[in-house]
């Protein structure tokens, strides 16, 4: 069960991240906490899971980032990620695909249940 | 993230990020990204009031590296399995002791890890005191070694002194085949000033072989041990331009070592 959930989470992480970024620019840790809160703790991600997804999405040009530099001495600049036009298109395509997949799977599961 | 300098990042964060990226067999660009993102995450957690060591906030560096490896699709086999010790004490950002007992990297790249520290020990070591198969240091002990001051090794190139099967240095070389500017002592000894050995080439030579190699610049040749006192006398008299302490060392070794 755990392994299956892991696989399902991994497979749906890109769409989850893109959806969060479609609502506003976010930095890495903010994404971690938002995703965890909104999923009721289901997506309890760590840095090692989130950042590779961000690297991939950036490589595909679905997102890009800008930096926010703080004047305080002991602050590290933050990388804010934002959705690109290509990312917005990809998200809507993914959502359609997700809906088709979910409906079809639900129908089968519903039929058997 | 060029806007801030590395020295603003707490040393323990840098050490932690080092441990994570060192465990990953990925390119420089990704390593830099991961390092920056770890700093940012630690900073964000600190702003949220989370205090504690990076290991507590983000987890064991090896586990973090494993997770990165898995999600970067480079496979778990790309994570280094390194048996190393790195002291927490640092001098000018360099660990006091860094020991790499074994290293192997599977997957792409196969980059070797180098032990780097004030005292560095490993298959390849770089330090003030370096000990290893291949070592570079102020003082090196190695199969193949370069020591700015001295080296002890199978093959050694030392600044001042070298001791080894094949040893080369400026001042003092001892070995099977030894080459030095001032003083060479060994099976085949070659020096500008004094050479003592089975066979020797120098300005002043002490030889044990019946047929010493005499070069064009050899002026004095003494058979040892019979003419040891003559050799010492020649060193004292003929090398006037040489520092007294060097002559004393040469005389001491020539007088007792042959």
CSV table of C-alpha atoms in Angstrom, one decimal:
chain,number,residue,atom,x,y,z
A,1,UNK,CA,0.0,0.0,0.0
A,2,UNK,CA,2.7,2.4,1.0
A,3,UNK,CA,4.7,1.7,-2.1
A,4,UNK,CA,1.6,2.2,-4.3
A,5,UNK,CA,0.8,5.5,-2.6
A,6,UNK,CA,4.4,6.6,-3.1
A,7,UNK,CA,4.1,5.9,-6.8
A,8,UNK,CA,0.8,7.7,-7.1
A,9,UNK,CA,2.2,10.7,-5.2
A,10,UNK,CA,5.3,10.8,-7.4
A,11,UNK,CA,3.2,10.6,-10.5
A,12,UNK,CA,0.9,13.5,-9.5
A,13,UNK,CA,3.5,15.8,-8.0
A,14,UNK,CA,4.0,17.9,-11.2
A,15,UNK,CA,0.3,18.7,-11.6
A,16,UNK,CA,0.1,19.5,-7.9
A,17,UNK,CA,3.0,21.9,-8.0
A,18,UNK,CA,1.8,23.6,-11.2
A,19,UNK,CA,-1.6,24.1,-9.7
A,20,UNK,CA,-0.2,25.7,-6.6
A,21,UNK,CA,2.0,28.0,-8.8
A,22,UNK,CA,-1.1,28.9,-10.9
A,23,UNK,CA,-2.5,30.5,-7.8
A,24,UNK,CA,0.6,32.7,-7.1
A,25,UNK,CA,4.3,32.8,-7.0
A,26,UNK,CA,5.8,30.7,-4.3
A,27,UNK,CA,9.2,29.8,-2.9
A,28,UNK,CA,10.3,26.2,-2.2
A,29,UNK,CA,9.6,25.9,1.5
A,30,UNK,CA,6.2,27.7,1.0
A,31,UNK,CA,5.3,25.1,-1.6
A,32,UNK,CA,6.2,22.3,0.8
A,33,UNK,CA,3.9,23.7,3.5
A,34,UNK,CA,1.0,24.7,1.3
A,35,UNK,CA,1.0,21.3,-0.4
A,36,UNK,CA,1.1,19.5,2.9
A,37,UNK,CA,-1.6,21.6,4.5
A,38,UNK,CA,-4.0,21.5,1.5
A,39,UNK,CA,-3.6,17.7,1.2
A,40,UNK,CA,-4.3,17.2,4.9
A,41,UNK,CA,-0.8,15.9,5.4
A,42,UNK,CA,-1.0,13.4,2.5
A,43,UNK,CA,1.7,15.1,0.6
A,44,UNK,CA,4.3,15.4,3.4
A,45,UNK,CA,7.1,16.3,1.0
A,46,UNK,CA,10.7,16.8,1.8
A,47,UNK,CA,13.3,18.9,0.0
A,48,UNK,CA,14.7,15.9,-1.8
A,49,UNK,CA,11.3,15.3,-3.4
A,50,UNK,CA,10.1,18.8,-4.2
A,51,UNK,CA,13.2,20.4,-5.7
A,52,UNK,CA,13.9,17.8,-8.3
A,53,UNK,CA,10.3,18.4,-9.5
A,54,UNK,CA,11.0,22.1,-9.7
A,55,UNK,CA,14.2,21.5,-11.6
A,56,UNK,CA,12.3,19.3,-14.1
A,57,UNK,CA,9.5,21.8,-14.5
A,58,UNK,CA,12.0,24.6,-15.1
A,59,UNK,CA,13.8,22.5,-17.6
A,60,UNK,CA,10.5,22.0,-19.5
A,61,UNK,CA,10.0,25.7,-19.3
A,62,UNK,CA,6.7,25.3,-17.4
A,63,UNK,CA,8.0,27.5,-14.6
A,64,UNK,CA,10.8,30.0,-14.1
A,65,UNK,CA,12.0,31.8,-11.1
A,66,UNK,CA,13.2,35.2,-9.8
A,67,UNK,CA,15.0,36.1,-6.7
A,68,UNK,CA,13.9,38.2,-3.8
A,69,UNK,CA,16.8,39.6,-1.9
A,70,UNK,CA,16.4,40.7,1.7
A,71,UNK,CA,18.1,43.6,3.2
A,72,UNK,CA,18.6,41.9,6.6
A,73,UNK,CA,22.1,40.6,7.2
A,74,UNK,CA,21.2,37.0,8.0
A,75,UNK,CA,18.7,36.2,5.2
A,76,UNK,CA,19.3,34.0,2.3
A,77,UNK,CA,17.7,35.3,-1.0
A,78,UNK,CA,14.6,33.4,-2.0
A,79,UNK,CA,13.8,31.8,-5.3
A,80,UNK,CA,10.2,32.5,-6.2
A,81,UNK,CA,8.8,30.2,-8.8
A,82,UNK,CA,6.1,31.3,-11.2
A,83,UNK,CA,4.1,29.6,-13.9
A,84,UNK,CA,5.0,30.4,-17.5
A,85,UNK,CA,2.6,30.5,-20.4
A,86,UNK,CA,3.7,27.1,-21.4
A,87,UNK,CA,3.2,25.9,-17.8
A,88,UNK,CA,-0.3,27.2,-17.8
A,89,UNK,CA,-1.1,25.4,-21.0
A,90,UNK,CA,0.6,22.2,-19.7
A,91,UNK,CA,-1.4,22.5,-16.5
A,92,UNK,CA,-4.8,22.7,-18.3
A,93,UNK,CA,-3.7,19.8,-20.5
A,94,UNK,CA,-2.8,17.8,-17.4
A,95,UNK,CA,-6.0,18.6,-15.7
A,96,UNK,CA,-8.0,17.3,-18.7
A,97,UNK,CA,-6.0,14.2,-18.8
A,98,UNK,CA,-6.4,13.7,-15.0
A,99,UNK,CA,-10.2,14.1,-15.3
A,100,UNK,CA,-10.3,11.5,-18.1
A,101,UNK,CA,-8.1,9.1,-16.2
A,102,UNK,CA,-10.0,9.6,-12.9
A,103,UNK,CA,-13.5,9.2,-14.5
A,104,UNK,CA,-12.5,6.1,-16.3
A,105,UNK,CA,-10.8,4.6,-13.3
A,106,UNK,CA,-13.7,5.5,-11.0
A,107,UNK,CA,-16.2,4.0,-13.4
A,108,UNK,CA,-14.3,0.7,-13.3
A,109,UNK,CA,-13.9,0.8,-9.6
A,110,UNK,CA,-17.5,1.8,-9.2
A,111,UNK,CA,-18.7,-1.0,-11.4
A,112,UNK,CA,-16.7,-3.6,-9.4
A,113,UNK,CA,-17.6,-2.1,-6.0
B,1,UNK,CA,22.2,33.4,-5.9
B,2,UNK,CA,25.3,35.5,-6.3
B,3,UNK,CA,24.0,38.3,-4.2
B,4,UNK,CA,25.2,36.9,-0.9
B,5,UNK,CA,28.6,35.7,0.0
B,6,UNK,CA,29.3,32.2,1.1
B,7,UNK,CA,30.6,33.4,4.4
B,8,UNK,CA,27.2,34.7,5.4
B,9,UNK,CA,26.0,31.1,5.4
B,10,UNK,CA,26.5,29.5,8.7
B,11,UNK,CA,29.4,27.0,8.7
B,12,UNK,CA,27.2,24.1,9.8
B,13,UNK,CA,24.8,24.8,6.9
B,14,UNK,CA,27.7,24.7,4.5
B,15,UNK,CA,29.0,21.5,6.0
B,16,UNK,CA,25.6,19.9,5.8
B,17,UNK,CA,25.1,21.0,2.1
B,18,UNK,CA,28.6,19.7,1.4
B,19,UNK,CA,27.7,16.3,2.8
B,20,UNK,CA,24.5,16.1,0.8
B,21,UNK,CA,26.0,17.1,-2.6
B,22,UNK,CA,29.2,15.2,-2.0
B,23,UNK,CA,27.0,12.1,-1.8
B,24,UNK,CA,25.4,12.8,-5.1
B,25,UNK,CA,27.0,11.9,-8.4
B,26,UNK,CA,25.6,14.8,-10.4
B,27,UNK,CA,27.0,17.7,-12.3
B,28,UNK,CA,28.3,20.9,-10.9
B,29,UNK,CA,25.2,22.9,-11.9
B,30,UNK,CA,22.8,20.7,-10.1
B,31,UNK,CA,25.0,20.5,-7.1
B,32,UNK,CA,25.1,24.3,-6.9
B,33,UNK,CA,21.3,24.4,-7.2
B,34,UNK,CA,20.8,21.8,-4.5
B,35,UNK,CA,23.2,23.6,-2.2
B,36,UNK,CA,21.4,26.9,-2.7
B,37,UNK,CA,18.0,25.3,-2.2
B,38,UNK,CA,19.1,23.7,1.0
B,39,UNK,CA,20.3,27.0,2.3
B,40,UNK,CA,17.0,28.6,1.4
B,41,UNK,CA,15.0,25.9,3.0
B,42,UNK,CA,17.1,26.1,6.2
B,43,UNK,CA,16.7,29.9,6.2
B,44,UNK,CA,13.0,29.6,5.7
B,45,UNK,CA,12.6,27.2,8.5
B,46,UNK,CA,14.7,29.5,10.8
B,47,UNK,CA,12.4,32.4,9.9
B,48,UNK,CA,9.4,30.2,10.9
B,49,UNK,CA,11.0,29.7,14.3
B,50,UNK,CA,12.4,26.2,13.7
B,51,UNK,CA,15.8,26.0,15.4
B,52,UNK,CA,18.2,23.2,15.5
B,53,UNK,CA,21.0,21.6,13.5
B,54,UNK,CA,20.4,21.0,9.8
B,55,UNK,CA,20.4,17.3,10.4
B,56,UNK,CA,17.4,17.7,12.7
B,57,UNK,CA,15.6,20.1,10.4
B,58,UNK,CA,16.1,18.4,7.1
B,59,UNK,CA,17.3,14.9,8.0
B,60,UNK,CA,20.4,12.8,7.7
B,61,UNK,CA,22.5,14.1,4.7
B,62,UNK,CA,22.8,10.7,3.2
B,63,UNK,CA,19.0,10.2,3.3
B,64,UNK,CA,18.5,13.6,1.8
B,65,UNK,CA,21.0,12.7,-0.9
B,66,UNK,CA,19.2,9.4,-1.6
B,67,UNK,CA,15.9,11.2,-1.9
B,68,UNK,CA,17.3,13.7,-4.3
B,69,UNK,CA,18.9,10.9,-6.3
B,70,UNK,CA,15.7,9.0,-6.6
B,71,UNK,CA,13.7,12.0,-7.7
B,72,UNK,CA,16.3,13.3,-10.1
B,73,UNK,CA,16.0,9.9,-11.7
B,74,UNK,CA,19.7,9.3,-11.5
B,75,UNK,CA,19.0,6.2,-9.4
B,76,UNK,CA,20.0,5.2,-6.0
B,77,UNK,CA,23.1,3.6,-7.4
B,78,UNK,CA,24.5,7.0,-8.1
B,79,UNK,CA,24.7,7.9,-4.5
B,80,UNK,CA,28.2,7.5,-3.2
B,81,UNK,CA,29.0,4.9,-0.6
B,82,UNK,CA,31.8,6.6,1.0
B,83,UNK,CA,33.4,5.6,4.2
B,84,UNK,CA,34.9,8.8,5.5
B,85,UNK,CA,35.6,10.8,8.5
B,86,UNK,CA,35.6,14.6,8.5
B,87,UNK,CA,36.4,16.4,11.7
B,88,UNK,CA,34.1,19.2,12.8
B,89,UNK,CA,37.1,21.3,13.8
B,90,UNK,CA,38.1,23.5,10.9
B,91,UNK,CA,41.0,25.8,10.3
B,92,UNK,CA,40.3,28.5,7.7
B,93,UNK,CA,37.4,26.4,6.5
B,94,UNK,CA,39.6,23.3,6.0
B,95,UNK,CA,38.8,20.3,8.2
B,96,UNK,CA,41.5,19.5,10.7
B,97,UNK,CA,41.3,15.8,9.7
B,98,UNK,CA,39.7,14.3,6.6
B,99,UNK,CA,40.0,10.5,6.1
B,100,UNK,CA,38.5,8.6,3.2
B,101,UNK,CA,38.8,4.9,3.9
B,102,UNK,CA,37.2,3.7,0.7
B,103,UNK,CA,35.3,5.1,-2.1
B,104,UNK,CA,33.4,3.9,-5.0
B,105,UNK,CA,30.9,5.5,-7.2
B,106,UNK,CA,28.6,3.5,-9.4
B,107,UNK,CA,26.7,5.0,-12.3
B,108,UNK,CA,27.8,7.9,-14.4
B,109,UNK,CA,30.9,9.9,-13.9
B,110,UNK,CA,32.9,7.8,-11.4
B,111,UNK,CA,34.6,10.8,-10.0
B,112,UNK,CA,37.2,10.1,-7.3
B,113,UNK,CA,37.0,11.6,-3.9
B,114,UNK,CA,40.0,13.3,-2.6
B,115,UNK,CA,40.8,13.6,1.1
B,116,UNK,CA,41.4,17.3,1.8
B,117,UNK,CA,42.3,18.5,5.2
B,118,UNK,CA,45.1,19.8,7.4
B,119,UNK,CA,45.7,16.1,8.0
B,120,UNK,CA,44.4,14.2,4.9
B,121,UNK,CA,44.4,10.5,4.6
B,122,UNK,CA,43.0,8.6,1.7
B,123,UNK,CA,43.6,6.9,-1.6
B,124,UNK,CA,44.2,10.4,-2.9
B,125,UNK,CA,45.1,13.0,-0.3
B,126,UNK,CA,45.7,16.7,-0.3
B,127,UNK,CA,46.7,18.4,2.9
B,128,UNK,CA,49.4,19.9,5.1
B,129,UNK,CA,50.2,16.4,6.2
B,130,UNK,CA,49.0,14.1,3.4
B,131,UNK,CA,49.0,10.3,3.7
B,132,UNK,CA,47.8,8.2,0.8
B,133,UNK,CA,48.4,6.2,-2.3
B,134,UNK,CA,48.9,9.5,-4.1
B,135,UNK,CA,49.5,12.4,-1.8
B,136,UNK,CA,50.3,16.1,-2.1
B,137,UNK,CA,51.2,18.1,0.9
B,138,UNK,CA,53.7,20.1,2.9
B,139,UNK,CA,54.7,16.7,4.3
B,140,UNK,CA,53.6,13.7,2.3
B,141,UNK,CA,53.7,10.0,3.0
B,142,UNK,CA,52.7,8.2,-0.1
B,143,UNK,CA,53.1,5.6,-2.8
B,144,UNK,CA,53.5,8.5,-5.1
B,145,UNK,CA,54.0,11.7,-3.3
B,146,UNK,CA,54.8,15.4,-3.7
B,147,UNK,CA,55.8,17.2,-0.5
B,148,UNK,CA,56.6,20.9,-0.5
B,149,UNK,CA,58.9,20.3,2.5
B,150,UNK,CA,59.4,16.6,2.5
B,151,UNK,CA,58.1,13.4,1.2
B,152,UNK,CA,58.4,9.7,2.1
B,153,UNK,CA,57.2,7.4,-0.5
B,154,UNK,CA,57.7,4.9,-3.2
B,155,UNK,CA,58.2,7.7,-5.6
B,156,UNK,CA,58.7,11.0,-3.9
B,157,UNK,CA,59.3,14.5,-5.1
B,158,UNK,CA,60.1,16.8,-2.2
B,159,UNK,CA,60.9,20.4,-1.9
B,160,UNK,CA,63.6,20.1,0.8
B,161,UNK,CA,63.8,16.4,1.4
B,162,UNK,CA,62.7,13.2,-0.1
B,163,UNK,CA,63.0,9.6,1.0
B,164,UNK,CA,61.9,6.8,-1.3
B,165,UNK,CA,62.5,4.2,-4.0
B,166,UNK,CA,62.9,7.0,-6.4
B,167,UNK,CA,63.4,10.3,-4.6
B,168,UNK,CA,63.9,13.7,-6.0
B,169,UNK,CA,64.4,16.9,-4.0
B,170,UNK,CA,66.3,20.1,-3.8
B,171,UNK,CA,68.3,19.6,-0.6
B,172,UNK,CA,68.4,16.0,0.5
B,173,UNK,CA,67.3,12.8,-1.2
B,174,UNK,CA,67.6,9.3,0.0
B,175,UNK,CA,66.6,6.3,-1.9
B,176,UNK,CA,67.3,3.6,-4.4
B,177,UNK,CA,67.6,6.2,-7.1
B,178,UNK,CA,68.0,9.6,-5.6
B,179,UNK,CA,68.5,13.0,-7.2
B,180,UNK,CA,69.1,16.2,-5.3
B,181,UNK,CA,70.7,19.6,-5.8
B,182,UNK,CA,72.8,19.4,-2.6
B,183,UNK,CA,73.0,15.9,-1.2
B,184,UNK,CA,72.0,12.5,-2.5
B,185,UNK,CA,72.4,9.2,-0.6
B,186,UNK,CA,71.4,5.9,-2.1
B,187,UNK,CA,72.0,3.1,-4.5
B,188,UNK,CA,72.5,5.5,-7.4
B,189,UNK,CA,73.0,8.9,-6.1
B,190,UNK,CA,73.0,12.0,-8.3
B,191,UNK,CA,73.6,15.5,-6.9
B,192,UNK,CA,75.2,18.7,-7.8
B,193,UNK,CA,77.3,18.9,-4.6
B,194,UNK,CA,77.6,15.7,-2.7
B,195,UNK,CA,76.5,12.2,-3.6
B,196,UNK,CA,77.2,9.0,-1.6
B,197,UNK,CA,76.1,5.7,-2.8
B,198,UNK,CA,76.7,2.4,-4.5
B,199,UNK,CA,77.3,4.6,-7.5
B,200,UNK,CA,77.4,8.3,-7.3
B,201,UNK,CA,77.5,11.4,-9.5
B,202,UNK,CA,78.4,14.8,-8.0
B,203,UNK,CA,81.0,17.4,-7.3
B,204,UNK,CA,82.1,15.3,-4.3
B,205,UNK,CA,81.3,11.6,-4.4
B,206,UNK,CA,81.6,8.8,-2.0
B,207,UNK,CA,81.1,5.5,-3.6
B,208,UNK,CA,81.0,1.9,-2.5
B,209,UNK,CA,81.2,0.4,-5.9
B,210,UNK,CA,84.5,-0.5,-7.5
B,211,UNK,CA,83.5,1.4,-10.6
B,212,UNK,CA,81.7,4.5,-9.6
B,213,UNK,CA,79.9,6.6,-12.2
B,214,UNK,CA,82.0,9.7,-12.5
B,215,UNK,CA,80.6,12.6,-14.4
B,216,UNK,CA,82.4,15.5,-15.9
B,217,UNK,CA,81.8,17.7,-12.9
B,218,UNK,CA,83.1,15.2,-10.3
B,219,UNK,CA,86.2,16.6,-8.7
B,220,UNK,CA,86.6,14.4,-5.7
B,221,UNK,CA,85.8,10.7,-5.4
B,222,UNK,CA,86.4,8.7,-2.3
B,223,UNK,CA,86.0,5.0,-1.7
B,224,UNK,CA,83.8,4.3,1.3
B,225,UNK,CA,84.1,3.5,4.1
B,226,UNK,CA,87.9,3.6,3.9
B,227,UNK,CA,88.1,7.2,2.9
B,228,UNK,CA,85.2,8.5,4.9
B,229,UNK,CA,87.3,11.1,6.7
B,230,UNK,CA,88.7,12.4,3.4
B,231,UNK,CA,85.2,12.9,2.1
B,232,UNK,CA,84.1,14.8,5.2
B,233,UNK,CA,87.2,16.9,4.9
B,234,UNK,CA,86.4,17.7,1.3
B,235,UNK,CA,82.8,18.6,2.1
B,236,UNK,CA,84.1,21.0,4.8
B,237,UNK,CA,86.7,22.6,2.6
B,238,UNK,CA,85.3,22.7,-0.9
B,239,UNK,CA,81.7,23.7,-0.4
B,240,UNK,CA,82.4,27.1,0.9
B,241,UNK,CA,79.4,28.7,-0.6
B,242,UNK,CA,77.0,26.3,1.1
B,243,UNK,CA,75.2,27.2,4.3
B,244,UNK,CA,77.0,25.9,7.4
B,245,UNK,CA,74.0,24.0,8.7
B,246,UNK,CA,73.7,22.1,5.4
B,247,UNK,CA,77.3,21.2,5.5
B,248,UNK,CA,76.9,20.0,9.1
B,249,UNK,CA,74.0,17.8,8.1
B,250,UNK,CA,75.9,16.4,5.2
B,251,UNK,CA,79.0,15.7,7.3
B,252,UNK,CA,76.9,14.2,10.0
B,253,UNK,CA,75.2,11.8,7.5
B,254,UNK,CA,78.4,11.1,5.6
B,255,UNK,CA,80.2,10.3,8.8
B,256,UNK,CA,77.6,8.1,10.3
B,257,UNK,CA,75.4,6.8,7.6
B,258,UNK,CA,77.7,4.9,5.3
